Each structure stands twice: as structure tokens, then as C-alpha cells.
Amino acid sequence: MLKIETLRAYVTVARSGNLSDAAEVLGRTPSALSMMLKQLEAHLDEPLFETDRKNRLTALGAFVLEQAEREVQHFDTTVRAIEGYARAVYGRVRIATVPSVAGTIIPQVFSRYINDFGEVDVEVRDMDSSSIRHELSRNRIDIGIATKGKHDAGLHSELLLSDEFGVICAPDHPLAQQDGPVSWAELAEHRLIANSLSAGIEAAAARDLHAQALLTAQNLTSIFGMLRAKIGVTLLPEMAISAAAVGELVFRPLADATARREIHLLRKADSSISPAARFLEECIKETVATLQVGSEAALDAARLSDAP
Amino acid sequence: MLKIETLRAYVTVARSGNLSDAAEVLGRTPSALSMMLKQLEAHLDEPLFETDRKNRLTALGAFVLEQAEREVQHFDTTVRAIEGYARAVYGRVRIATVPSVAGTIIPQVFSRYINDFGEVDVEVRDMDSSSIRHELSRNRIDIGIATKGKHDAGLHSELLLSDEFGVICAPDHPLAQQDGPVSWAELAEHRLIANSLSAGIEAAAARDLHAQALLTAQNLTSIFGMLRAKIGVTLLPEMAISAAAVGELVFRPLADATARREIHLLRKADSSISPAARFLEECIKETVATLQVGSEAALDAARLSDAP
DNA sequence: TCCTGAATTTCAGCAAATCTGAAATTTACT
DNA sequence: AGTAAATTTCAGATTTGCTGAAATTCAGGA
């Protein structure tokens, strides 16, 4: 049966015009090549070379050279693609994250690892957590960075980082006049502007506050506008504000340490991800780990470098 | 190193979803396939299947399947092309012959061997002998059927058949009133219409006649027109007239048996021809041999069957 | 949860293919 | 014709690949 290595040997010999040089190139002895070509000619039952010296091809030889050359090249290309994909130097990764991570962690990941990505094509999108989970389950993205859903079946999750909620208000708001954590009772005395992220806080006190809230805003721009207009205060995870251009607003942490948003690395549980996706995941986790070594200090540094 | 047979094994297993069926298809044992795939996975340093049962692929597995499938198909196509070319069931042969052979022998060849030509693409052209030799030496055709040149260097020749010259004249011409061979002396008493074929006769008497000839015509139609108008007689090889629609003309052989046109099978001496060309050559020679078994009778038969 | 049968993997030994190095042969060139 | 280089041949060594049996793993039912 015809083998690629036979064709490769023939191409090398036919092109170099003699066995010894070809043997050098291929890293075998001339005698091995001689036997290989003999076998090929026996298989075709026709000579490929005009003379014993391999410097002139028969008509069949010329035809085989053309075909074999094309074939060997095609094969090598395929092998490169397969090996490249396996070693994550080639491929495509589609990732979707919540905006705050898209604006903080992700840029860090790329600035650290961009050189290791080779030919990998990374597609980043930002969307809200439930959309991310939906896109994941429909196989529209490979990796998601989002909060977990109540009962997301078929998704594998891994805690990436947890993000402390705090109170945001205008600098001349009464709550901005003091430092330190804010208690639920303290917060209850001010008008709350609810938002989709704060609605996720599970503490009972938070639920009560939301039940009484009169205003709900969805996007950061409008929330921040209301804060500056001193209409009220809001609750947001720390990263959500650091990712945006905050301008003149004050952040005070919540006294209730359970009020956190937990951001997970999500992927489909049943199907495997490509090596490139796995590699990107590793880069993200390592980046997060590094940033958390110096705890908040490192996170702050990340934020600063991210807001020129 | 990655081998085609490994890719083929992987494709078969990935498509059938289990080892045993694939082993059946490939004609090996499941254990052989198991080891092959293990080796492939080790080479890529990544799993190709989700579970030990081979019915679900990893992301890498899906990618490799796609690539390997394409590759195996490409390889098989190449091998078919090479083997087909070698066995002369595939290829192209360009052949040029003098018109008389194009009109007699060649149709016979095809009617006998057409079924053996498979996918071979045969191109037939007719032209005069010197053009044929020229085209051959420029590698524009693979096989030529023509008379030899004076000093055609680099051409291999082989006598195919020799064709007796004779006198052609109108039925009411004086020479048509008798049977049997015509002597040079007899012929000298009539006006000769010279032509490019008769000019090639080497006999001294023929040269004298040509020196005195007043008319020279190149193509058969005009020659025959002149014969019918009783302007004179001409000398032509027997096949040249049998190949054409002769109509009402009389042929009498020459007494001088040396006046023959020798038609050769020509090809370039240095470069080899393709297996398909070689096969066609064989077919032509065999056809000629068969026709000559019954000597002239057979040739006559050929002519008859060729002029419906 | 355990059992059962099927599928797969492992292992050892065997067979086939391929390689090497030396010697013999052929070829091209002087 | 002689010589040097290239190629082929040959035998032995090595590697690779395959088989068949046994062990293991797995899926599905009791």
C-alpha cells in the first residue's frame, strides 16, 4: 500500500536528482531510499526514472512527481493544522463576559498572554449573565464569565472571583460624609436606586430595601446620572464601577460581607472545549490569581492601568 | 510521525462510533485500532474521545475528524490518479498522423480498443509528415505516424507499414484501359500531376518525371479534380486514395516495387512516453499487424469498412 | 447497589516492514 | 581503460504493527 513517506522520499529524490543528497535531507541512508523507490516502481509496475542515476524522470515519473508533491504538501498542511489545534496555537475561542470583567480582567489577560496565543483567534463579547448562560447552552460561545443561574443545567462552573457590593453616591450625599462600611439600617434611610445587579443580592435586608425602592435603572450611565443629580444612592459590585469611568462618585463598602457577586467561569458541562479555549481559561484564572495575590491592592492597580 | 493509515483508522472509528465495527471495516482487530488511537492521542497529547467508548468526540476530536477526513480523501484521490496513470487507464495522449492513416488505421484502432482506453483522453490530429516531426521534437505531441525525415535527430522510429505507390487516372484515360503494373517508361508518355507525396519517391526515374512535370497540386481534392478533367495522371500511395472518397478513378500499381511510402511510428527518442501513450502505440501496431495478416485482402477490407 | 455482557485496553509474543552498513555493481568522466 | 562516485544488493538488526488472550472498564438491568 502506498504511503506518504514513500511519496515524500520520491519527491525529494526526484527534486534533488540523486539519492545521496536526498538521503541527507530525509535523514536516511541512500540504500533505504533505493529500496523505497524500487518498491514504488514495483507497485506501479513502471519505471519512474529514465536511468539508474535519478536525474531524469520518465513521463510517469513527471506525473507522479506532480501528484506526490501536491499530496505531500497537502498532508503536511493538514498535520500542521491538527497539531497546531492540539497545542492551542491555532483555533478560535468565543468568550462572553459581564461588562465589568470585560473592562478589567480581560484586558489584563491579553496584555500578559497575547504573545502565547499564536494563531488563535479570540472573540470577546460582553453581555449580561443570563444571556451568557443562554449562549453557552446553545453552543454559541465556548467560555462564559458570569454569575451562576438558579438552576443552570448542563453548565460547568468554577468560581473565578467574588466582588463586594458597596454603596455609590454623589460626593456631597450624606452617606459620603463618613468612611467605613455601611450597615443595612444606615442605608435604609436613603432613597435606593435599584439595578439589575443589586437585585441579585440575597440578604433579606437587601430584599426589603428593593421591595421599597421606587426607581430601577438598567445601565450604568443612567444610574450614574441619577446619582450625580442626588436622586438617591445605589448598590453595585466594586468592579462594576471601577470598570466604568466613574468620575466624581464615592464608594463605601457594605458592612454585610455576604453581599457579594460571585463571578464564575462557565462552560458547557457535557462537551469538551478546544485546547485553545482551555488555554485561554488557564490564562484568565492565572491572571485573576495574580491580581488577588496583593488582594485589593492588586485589583486597584489593575483598575488604574485600565483607565487611561 | 503521523501516518495516513492512522488518520484513516481514526476517521473510521470516529464515524462508526465504536472500535469493533471499525475494525471490521478496516480488516484489523479492535486491539490494533485501540493501540493506534492511543498513539495518536499520545502524539497530540490530548484526548480525541470524551469517554473510553468511542462514540463521543472532544472538540479536538471533531476538528481532527474534519481534517483527517479531508486528508484521507485527498490521498486516495492522488493514489488513484497515480495508479491509473501508471496502468494507462488515465492520462492523455496526443497523436498526429498523416491523413491517410487518420482515415484508415486510426478508426480501426478505436473501434477495436475503445473499451480498453478507460479514462484516457486521446487527441488525434492529422497533418503532413514534416509538421508531425516538428511537433514531436517540440514535445507538442506524444506519438507521430509519418514518413521519416532525412536526418531527424532525436526521434525514435519504427516502421509501421509501407504503402505502394500507383498511378491514378480518370476511367477513360488511356492508362486506365489496361490492367497490371505500370512501368516508368509507360508513365513517361503521359502528363504527370506532381504532388507532395509523389515528390518523395526516390527512384531515379521518378525524379526525372518530376523534373519534367508542369503541374504540382497539394491537396487531394484539387488533384482528383484535375484527374477527372483528364488534365493528366498522378502518383499516390494506395492508402492515400483509399482514405479519401475516391469516386470514379482508376488505380494501377507501379511496376517499380521500390516506389513505396514507408510510414513510421515516431516518438521522441530521449524522453519516455506515458503508459497510456505506450498502450495506444501497442494498439496501433496490433491493429496494423492484424490488417496485414490477410495482406492486401485485409487492407481492402479495412478500406471498405471505412468508406460507408 | 451489584451483576452481567459487551466493549475496550493491556500485554506478550510474533510477523512484517524498514533501516543500516558493508560489499558488489554500475555509471560517468578523464 | 581506469577511477571515483553513485547506486544497488544483501544480511542482519531494529523497529513497527498486528494478533489473540486475558484483564479491565463500562452501561444498563435486576
XYZ file of C-alpha atoms (C1' of nucleotides) in Angstrom:
676
model
C 0.000 0.000 0.000
C 1.221 3.446 -0.963
C 2.444 5.516 1.982
C 3.035 9.199 2.435
C 6.633 8.617 3.376
C 7.198 6.807 0.107
C 5.803 9.740 -1.824
C 7.873 12.144 0.226
C 11.006 10.135 -0.480
C 10.231 10.077 -4.181
C 9.622 13.821 -4.293
C 12.873 14.519 -2.506
C 14.893 12.262 -4.764
C 13.219 13.493 -7.944
C 13.892 17.073 -6.972
C 17.451 16.664 -5.807
C 18.311 14.433 -8.747
C 20.316 11.935 -6.750
C 19.949 9.574 -3.855
C 22.756 10.746 -1.623
C 21.595 14.349 -1.305
C 18.012 13.247 -0.820
C 19.132 10.779 1.831
C 20.861 13.609 3.638
C 17.710 15.723 3.538
C 15.487 12.902 4.735
C 17.880 11.637 7.351
C 18.156 8.124 5.968
C 20.765 6.184 4.066
C 20.823 6.073 0.273
C 20.239 2.366 0.444
C 16.966 2.875 2.286
C 15.806 5.297 -0.396
C 16.914 2.968 -3.133
C 14.779 0.209 -1.712
C 11.837 2.506 -1.162
C 11.874 3.686 -4.773
C 12.322 0.187 -6.031
C 9.241 -0.757 -4.097
C 7.304 2.176 -5.523
C 8.285 1.283 -9.059
C 7.366 -2.328 -8.409
C 3.993 -1.203 -7.103
C 3.321 0.836 -10.228
C 4.953 -1.785 -12.428
C 6.609 1.013 -14.366
C 9.932 2.853 -14.068
C 9.922 6.371 -12.677
C 13.448 7.286 -13.694
C 14.992 7.120 -17.140
C 18.358 5.866 -15.926
C 19.741 4.374 -12.765
C 21.060 7.781 -11.852
C 17.995 9.558 -10.613
C 18.372 12.718 -12.617
C 15.856 12.128 -15.384
C 12.239 11.207 -14.937
C 10.046 9.148 -17.206
C 6.707 10.582 -18.286
C 5.142 8.623 -15.464
C 7.810 9.928 -13.127
C 6.976 13.506 -14.011
C 3.309 12.867 -13.452
C 3.920 11.153 -10.124
C 6.209 13.971 -9.027
C 3.495 16.485 -9.685
C 0.862 14.468 -7.857
C 3.086 13.426 -4.984
C 4.356 16.927 -4.449
C 0.834 18.241 -4.169
C -0.119 15.378 -1.880
C 2.817 15.721 0.484
C 2.202 19.423 0.787
C -1.475 18.864 1.494
C -0.626 16.266 4.087
C 1.879 18.480 5.836
C -0.613 21.315 5.929
C -3.206 19.045 7.496
C -0.748 17.761 10.070
C 0.274 21.286 10.968
C -3.369 22.239 11.402
C -4.095 19.244 13.617
C -1.003 19.629 15.743
C -1.475 23.371 15.936
C -5.029 22.963 17.079
C -3.989 20.375 19.660
C -1.264 22.591 21.043
C -3.627 25.557 21.118
C -1.528 27.604 18.731
C -4.336 27.518 16.246
C -8.086 27.697 16.573
C -10.867 30.029 17.623
C -12.273 30.798 21.042
C -15.515 32.632 21.588
C -15.799 34.132 25.030
C -18.508 36.268 26.580
C -18.197 38.090 29.882
C -20.123 40.512 32.009
C -19.079 44.062 31.188
C -17.149 44.654 34.387
C -14.823 41.725 33.712
C -14.599 42.676 30.053
C -13.321 46.028 31.175
C -10.872 44.902 33.864
C -9.653 41.298 33.806
C -9.814 40.591 30.095
C -7.527 43.426 29.020
C -5.057 42.231 31.635
C -5.189 38.721 30.247
C -4.367 39.912 26.772
C -1.592 42.217 27.841
C 0.009 39.324 29.687
C -0.518 36.439 27.278
C -1.052 37.911 23.839
C 2.254 36.500 22.649
C 1.321 32.988 23.677
C -1.834 32.946 21.610
C -0.109 32.322 18.295
C -2.678 31.974 15.557
C -5.548 31.593 17.960
C -8.456 33.795 17.091
C -10.180 35.070 20.239
C -13.620 36.633 20.035
C -14.700 38.599 23.108
C -18.230 39.853 23.663
C -19.834 41.381 26.730
C -23.417 40.755 27.752
C -25.428 40.194 30.881
C -25.095 36.969 32.848
C -28.329 35.337 31.764
C -27.569 35.933 28.100
C -24.170 34.412 28.622
C -25.648 31.273 30.130
C -28.109 31.073 27.284
C -25.454 31.494 24.611
C -23.333 28.865 26.308
C -26.083 26.289 26.370
C -26.763 26.924 22.719
C -23.082 26.403 21.930
C -22.766 29.904 20.579
C -19.800 30.625 22.809
C -17.081 28.445 24.297
C -16.429 30.181 27.607
C -18.604 32.437 29.717
C -17.695 34.651 32.649
C -20.853 35.432 34.575
C -22.828 34.793 37.730
C -24.395 31.382 38.102
C -28.065 30.983 37.356
C -30.536 29.446 39.755
C -30.628 26.103 38.100
C -28.414 26.115 35.111
C -28.377 22.564 33.905
C -25.572 21.347 31.727
C -23.155 24.089 32.661
C -19.896 23.517 34.396
C -18.931 26.370 36.698
C -15.905 27.383 38.630
C -15.688 30.376 40.944
C -13.458 32.975 39.378
C -13.752 35.862 41.815
C -16.213 37.421 44.136
C -16.938 41.055 44.098
C -18.072 43.022 47.111
C -21.174 45.193 46.871
C -20.972 48.735 48.115
C -22.922 51.941 48.156
C -22.320 54.516 45.476
C -23.379 58.078 45.878
C -22.553 61.631 44.933
C -19.660 63.222 46.848
C -21.959 65.642 48.665
C -24.505 62.982 49.613
C -24.869 62.458 53.389
C -23.524 58.903 53.124
C -20.373 60.248 51.521
C -19.596 62.278 54.589
C -18.385 59.277 56.557
C -15.881 56.484 55.955
C -16.072 52.765 56.549
C -18.729 50.114 55.955
C -22.366 51.000 55.640
C -24.957 48.964 57.542
C -28.323 47.985 56.093
C -30.062 50.181 58.693
C -27.986 53.162 57.691
C -28.719 52.564 54.035
C -32.451 52.228 54.695
C -32.621 55.934 55.486
C -31.799 56.946 51.961
C -33.582 56.560 48.662
C -32.290 53.495 46.797
C -31.936 53.336 43.029
C -32.267 49.640 42.295
C -30.461 47.996 39.395
C -30.230 44.534 37.897
C -27.035 43.697 39.756
C -28.179 44.889 43.164
C -31.418 42.948 42.697
C -29.313 39.812 42.888
C -28.167 40.359 46.463
C -29.641 37.600 48.563
C -29.559 39.116 52.034
C -33.038 39.574 53.491
C -32.346 43.206 54.317
C -31.423 43.836 50.715
C -34.652 42.275 49.564
C -36.618 44.543 51.824
C -34.844 47.572 50.533
C -35.518 46.550 46.967
C -39.154 45.977 47.732
C -39.387 49.599 48.798
C -37.255 51.029 46.030
C -39.060 53.352 43.717
C -36.573 53.638 40.948
C -34.878 50.928 38.910
C -32.245 51.668 36.328
C -30.580 49.242 33.968
C -27.470 50.761 32.633
C -24.599 52.435 34.387
C -24.771 55.689 32.528
C -28.292 56.424 33.640
C -27.603 55.220 37.183
C -24.594 57.469 37.487
C -26.589 60.380 36.083
C -29.195 59.917 38.807
C -26.549 59.681 41.483
C -24.952 62.923 40.371
C -28.384 64.535 40.389
C -28.616 63.404 44.020
C -31.804 61.486 43.404
C -30.524 58.694 45.622
C -27.820 56.063 46.140
C -27.316 52.684 44.595
C -25.657 49.350 45.313
C -23.111 47.959 42.901
C -20.250 45.474 42.964
C -16.959 47.203 43.287
C -15.663 46.023 39.905
C -18.700 47.279 38.082
C -17.847 50.827 38.942
C -14.113 50.537 38.577
C -14.625 49.226 35.054
C -16.629 52.289 34.098
C -15.413 55.854 34.003
C -16.692 56.692 37.438
C -15.933 60.377 37.619
C -16.985 62.124 40.807
C -18.680 59.432 42.841
C -17.993 57.915 46.211
C -17.868 54.189 47.045
C -18.416 52.860 50.528
C -18.374 49.125 51.229
C -21.331 47.354 52.795
C -20.993 46.140 56.328
C -22.688 42.875 55.322
C -19.820 40.846 53.889
C -22.244 38.306 52.398
C -23.384 40.810 49.863
C -21.106 39.785 47.080
C -21.484 38.997 43.460
C -19.817 35.702 42.610
C -18.449 35.603 39.120
C -17.899 32.158 37.660
C -16.087 30.711 34.739
C -18.769 28.797 32.883
C -18.662 26.274 30.118
C -20.854 23.533 28.797
C -20.596 20.506 31.056
C -21.016 17.701 28.568
C -18.963 18.764 25.569
C -15.284 19.406 25.778
C -13.672 22.654 24.811
C -10.838 23.096 22.371
C -7.265 23.185 23.606
C -7.133 26.856 22.697
C -10.210 27.553 24.829
C -8.723 25.593 27.673
C -5.545 27.569 27.391
C -7.441 30.859 27.448
C -9.274 29.666 30.544
C -5.959 28.992 32.229
C -4.722 32.437 31.310
C -7.806 34.018 32.804
C -7.530 32.047 36.020
C -3.869 32.812 36.357
C -4.448 36.472 35.751
C -7.151 36.586 38.398
C -4.931 34.700 40.823
C -2.076 37.100 40.263
C -4.291 40.116 40.759
C -5.572 38.674 44.016
C -2.140 37.972 45.447
C -1.860 41.566 46.579
C -5.563 41.373 47.310
C -7.349 44.651 46.786
C -4.115 46.485 46.122
C -3.505 44.458 43.007
C -7.071 44.884 41.890
C -6.723 48.597 42.303
C -3.577 48.532 40.214
C -5.467 46.674 37.539
C -8.148 49.271 37.543
C -5.727 52.148 37.253
C -3.793 50.671 34.359
C -7.115 50.010 32.711
C -8.441 53.573 32.792
C -6.120 55.876 30.876
C 5.308 10.690 12.915
C 1.703 10.950 11.757
C 0.729 8.434 9.095
C -2.125 8.272 6.659
C -3.202 4.893 7.981
C -3.506 6.364 11.459
C -5.754 9.119 10.178
C -7.781 6.599 8.213
C -8.210 4.459 11.296
C -9.292 7.455 13.334
C -11.809 8.551 10.728
C -13.298 5.085 10.544
C -13.595 4.748 14.304
C -14.942 8.258 14.794
C -17.575 7.659 12.161
C -18.655 4.213 13.222
C -18.652 5.176 16.891
C -17.005 2.005 18.130
C -13.876 0.006 17.680
C -15.285 -3.350 16.719
C -17.240 -2.146 13.709
C -14.356 -0.011 12.550
C -12.003 -2.959 12.968
C -14.287 -4.976 10.740
C -14.274 -2.275 8.073
C -10.503 -1.872 8.172
C -9.752 -5.546 8.381
C -7.841 -5.390 11.647
C -8.533 -6.331 15.229
C -10.006 -3.869 17.719
C -6.844 -4.120 19.730
C -4.772 -2.867 16.817
C -7.067 0.130 16.436
C -7.010 0.775 20.144
C -3.246 0.974 20.105
C -3.223 3.136 17.021
C -5.594 5.667 18.537
C -3.728 5.633 21.788
C -0.629 6.501 19.859
C -2.397 9.297 18.039
C -3.701 10.768 21.272
C -0.257 10.479 22.806
C 1.203 12.272 19.817
C -1.257 15.130 20.186
C -1.055 14.969 23.970
C -4.812 15.433 24.094
C -7.797 13.101 24.135
C -9.843 12.723 20.974
C -12.787 10.929 22.550
C -14.883 12.034 25.506
C -15.170 8.563 27.002
C -13.498 5.215 26.572
C -16.386 4.165 24.378
C -15.602 5.861 21.108
C -18.966 7.387 20.479
C -18.375 10.993 21.510
C -15.603 13.223 20.264
C -13.864 16.023 22.092
C -13.630 19.416 20.434
C -10.191 18.420 19.229
C -11.590 15.108 18.051
C -14.196 16.851 15.930
C -11.576 19.089 14.426
C -9.248 16.193 13.689
C -12.083 14.203 12.142
C -12.819 17.038 9.764
C -9.180 17.454 8.801
C -8.374 13.765 8.627
C -11.417 13.008 6.538
C -10.432 15.632 4.004
C -6.854 14.392 4.025
C -7.657 10.727 3.562
C -9.949 11.542 0.686
C -7.321 13.714 -0.950
C -4.740 10.997 -0.521
C -6.950 8.327 -2.025
C -7.688 10.545 -4.996
C -3.990 11.100 -5.576
C -3.227 7.409 -5.327
C -5.981 6.591 -7.780
C -4.595 9.170 -10.185
C -1.061 7.820 -9.923
C -2.053 4.194 -10.237
C -4.480 4.992 -13.012
C -1.846 6.848 -14.945
C 0.632 4.009 -14.446
C -1.826 1.410 -15.651
C -2.782 3.602 -18.598
C -6.396 3.823 -17.562
C -5.946 7.520 -17.049
C -3.995 10.197 -18.884
C -3.834 11.996 -22.167
C -2.203 11.033 -25.434
C -1.663 13.458 -28.272
C -1.167 11.742 -31.575
C -0.711 13.167 -35.043
C -0.826 11.154 -38.244
C -0.744 11.680 -41.937
C -4.264 11.984 -43.293
C -4.337 8.605 -44.960
C -3.649 6.768 -41.711
C -6.009 9.070 -39.838
C -8.682 7.937 -42.228
C -7.970 4.199 -42.269
C -5.938 2.723 -39.431
C -6.887 5.063 -36.630
C -10.644 4.460 -36.873
C -9.895 0.744 -36.805
C -7.816 1.159 -33.683
C -10.606 2.896 -31.889
C -13.286 0.515 -32.953
C -11.171 -2.348 -31.624
C -9.789 -0.905 -28.410
C -12.090 1.902 -27.362
C -13.264 -0.082 -24.354
C -9.723 -0.580 -23.103
C -8.952 3.108 -23.020
C -10.812 3.802 -19.789
C -10.378 7.418 -18.826
C -7.587 8.006 -21.271
C -8.085 11.124 -23.303
C -6.808 10.652 -26.845
C -6.281 13.645 -29.096
C -5.882 12.852 -32.766
C -4.758 15.388 -35.352
C -3.773 14.922 -38.955
C -1.037 16.901 -40.662
C 1.753 16.358 -43.126
C 4.817 14.355 -42.191
C 7.225 17.218 -41.721
C 4.831 19.048 -39.419
C 4.441 15.875 -37.426
C 8.181 15.541 -36.951
C 8.379 19.176 -35.986
C 5.565 18.908 -33.456
C 7.160 15.791 -31.999
C 10.519 17.418 -31.473
C 8.825 20.350 -29.790
C 7.002 17.960 -27.485
C 3.655 19.145 -28.742
C 2.553 15.605 -29.470
C 3.404 12.247 -27.936
C 3.193 9.959 -30.939
C 3.517 10.644 -34.627
C 2.654 8.474 -37.592
C 4.514 9.774 -40.623
C 7.360 9.195 -43.021
C 10.847 9.585 -41.703
C 12.741 12.782 -42.437
C 16.168 12.905 -43.974
C 18.004 13.486 -40.761
C 15.552 13.671 -37.955
C 17.677 13.784 -34.867
C 16.206 12.835 -31.542
C 13.329 10.859 -32.964
C 12.812 7.196 -32.398
C 11.183 5.483 -35.353
C 9.692 2.145 -36.065
C 8.333 1.014 -39.413
C 4.604 0.732 -39.184
C 3.634 -0.107 -42.735
C 4.725 0.594 -46.229
C 2.370 1.768 -48.838
C 2.785 1.089 -52.521
C 2.659 3.975 -54.996
C 0.460 3.664 -58.017
C -0.906 5.650 -60.881
C -4.288 7.288 -60.561
C -6.223 8.448 -63.518
C -9.694 9.023 -64.847
C -11.558 5.878 -66.005
C -11.404 6.930 -69.622
C -7.736 7.837 -69.555
C -5.540 5.667 -71.830
C -3.689 4.217 -68.827
C -6.995 3.002 -67.416
C -7.611 0.856 -70.417
C -5.146 -1.805 -69.295
C -4.592 -3.810 -66.131
C -1.428 -4.665 -64.201
C 1.629 -2.712 -63.168
C 2.710 0.422 -64.959
C 6.359 0.883 -65.905
C 8.182 4.206 -65.616
C 8.552 4.280 -69.409
C 4.836 3.836 -69.907
C 4.097 6.549 -67.417
C 6.532 8.946 -69.086
C 4.209 9.212 -72.058
C 1.526 10.966 -70.080
C 1.307 14.279 -68.375
C 2.139 13.941 -64.669
C 0.475 15.967 -61.972
C 3.086 16.061 -59.237
C 2.156 16.203 -55.550
C 3.975 16.363 -52.249
C 3.744 12.633 -51.679
C 4.896 11.582 -55.120
C 7.797 14.021 -54.827
C 9.119 11.775 -52.092
C 9.667 8.753 -54.362
C 13.361 8.102 -54.504
C 13.670 6.138 -57.739
C 15.751 7.976 -60.353
C 13.036 7.555 -62.965
C 10.552 9.189 -60.647
C 12.900 12.122 -60.118
C 13.183 12.598 -63.894
C 9.454 12.560 -64.288
C 9.061 15.127 -61.555
C 11.667 17.360 -63.107
C 9.549 17.467 -66.260
C 6.200 17.797 -64.523
C 4.413 21.010 -65.232
C 1.734 20.854 -62.602
C 2.032 20.364 -58.875
C -1.000 20.078 -56.625
C -1.051 19.861 -52.858
C -4.354 18.564 -51.734
C -6.295 15.571 -52.861
C -9.444 17.402 -53.800
C -7.707 19.535 -56.387
C -5.666 16.580 -57.671
C -8.747 14.471 -58.139
C -10.474 17.372 -59.862
C -7.672 17.587 -62.360
C -7.672 13.850 -62.919
C -11.375 13.873 -63.647
C -10.852 16.778 -66.050
C -8.335 14.498 -67.763
C -5.533 17.010 -67.390
C -3.170 14.166 -66.563
C -2.352 11.349 -64.166
C -0.742 11.357 -60.740
C 1.223 9.088 -58.425
C -0.101 8.395 -54.953
C 0.312 5.753 -52.287
C -2.522 3.319 -52.296
C -3.762 4.240 -48.832
C -3.907 7.920 -49.645
C -6.637 7.339 -52.155
C -8.483 4.656 -50.256
C -8.729 7.016 -47.318
C -10.372 9.672 -49.443
C -13.717 9.440 -51.183
C -12.231 8.338 -54.448
C -15.241 8.351 -56.696
C -14.692 7.399 -60.283
C -10.943 6.982 -60.542
C -8.723 4.094 -61.523
C -5.652 2.857 -59.616
C -2.896 0.891 -61.276
C 0.161 -0.201 -59.290
C 3.679 0.778 -60.343
C 5.937 -1.895 -61.749
C 8.782 -0.499 -59.648
C 8.201 -2.135 -56.280
C 10.707 0.195 -54.596
C 8.327 3.079 -55.022
C 6.748 2.880 -51.647
C 5.959 5.303 -48.898
C 7.197 3.988 -45.575
C 5.084 5.130 -42.707
C 6.745 5.054 -39.326
C 5.641 5.280 -35.775
C 7.664 8.171 -34.406
C 8.312 9.419 -30.940
C 10.915 11.457 -29.184
C 13.996 9.342 -28.590
C 15.247 10.772 -25.329
C 12.113 11.280 -23.270
C 9.836 8.452 -22.351
C 6.172 8.357 -23.162
C 3.341 7.851 -20.755
C 1.956 4.380 -20.167
C -1.232 5.449 -21.912
C 0.759 6.532 -24.964
C 2.674 3.296 -24.929
C -0.573 1.388 -24.767
C -2.011 3.315 -27.688
C 1.154 2.572 -29.640
C 0.655 -1.120 -28.979
C -2.927 -0.908 -30.113
C -1.885 0.756 -33.344
C 0.808 -1.818 -34.046
C -1.502 -4.682 -33.280
C -4.180 -3.257 -35.498
C -1.746 -2.855 -38.367
C -0.459 -6.379 -37.830
C -3.949 -7.798 -37.886
C -4.828 -5.933 -41.037
C -1.731 -7.272 -42.719
C -2.326 -10.892 -41.812
C -4.595 -11.251 -44.819
C -2.150 -8.983 -46.617
C -3.871 -6.779 -49.146
C -7.159 -8.515 -48.667
C -7.329 -7.369 -45.106
C -6.287 -3.886 -46.051
C -9.013 -3.816 -48.617
C -11.477 -4.912 -46.024
C -10.311 -2.106 -43.824
C -10.846 0.353 -46.587
C -14.298 -0.906 -47.351
C -15.462 -0.839 -43.779
C -14.051 2.644 -43.572
C -15.996 4.093 -46.504
C -19.695 3.676 -45.891
C -26.056 -1.252 44.654
C -24.440 -5.202 42.463
C -24.349 -8.137 38.436
C -23.696 -9.226 33.613
C -22.332 -8.896 28.974
C -20.151 -6.097 25.734
C -16.520 -3.122 24.584
C -12.078 -1.725 25.249
C -7.367 -1.922 26.830
C -3.268 -4.253 28.021
C 0.222 -7.447 27.346
C 3.373 -10.732 25.334
C 4.878 -12.766 21.522
C 5.171 -12.963 16.654
C 5.400 -11.233 11.866
C 6.398 -7.892 8.698
C 8.417 -3.842 7.272
C 12.232 -0.834 7.293
C 16.783 0.616 8.257
C 21.821 0.304 8.341
C 26.492 -0.710 6.879
C 29.389 -3.279 4.038
C 30.234 -5.127 -0.256
C 29.232 -5.508 -5.073
C 27.879 -3.362 -9.066
C 27.056 0.163 -12.273
C 27.882 4.608 -14.291
C 30.113 8.912 -15.783
C 34.149 11.059 -16.727
C 39.029 11.553 -17.714
C 40.534 1.749 -19.986
C 40.724 3.418 -15.241
C 38.840 5.751 -11.437
C 35.747 7.853 -8.380
C 31.147 8.471 -7.322
C 26.675 6.768 -7.155
C 23.667 3.142 -6.729
C 22.096 -1.467 -5.667
C 22.225 -5.645 -3.175
C 22.440 -8.271 0.808
C 22.274 -9.840 5.535
C 21.462 -8.723 9.907
C 19.421 -5.601 13.318
C 15.771 -2.785 14.697
C 11.512 -1.003 14.735
C 6.793 -1.143 13.970
C 2.449 -3.196 13.842
C -0.542 -6.998 14.478
C -2.839 -10.829 16.843
C -5.106 -13.365 20.469
C -5.797 -13.987 25.187
C -6.547 -12.012 29.457
C -7.691 -8.119 32.241
C -10.228 -4.150 32.782
C -13.838 -0.900 32.245
C -18.360 0.437 31.292
C -23.565 0.608 30.639
C -27.721 -0.985 31.794
C -30.777 -4.072 34.233
C -32.044 -6.752 38.455
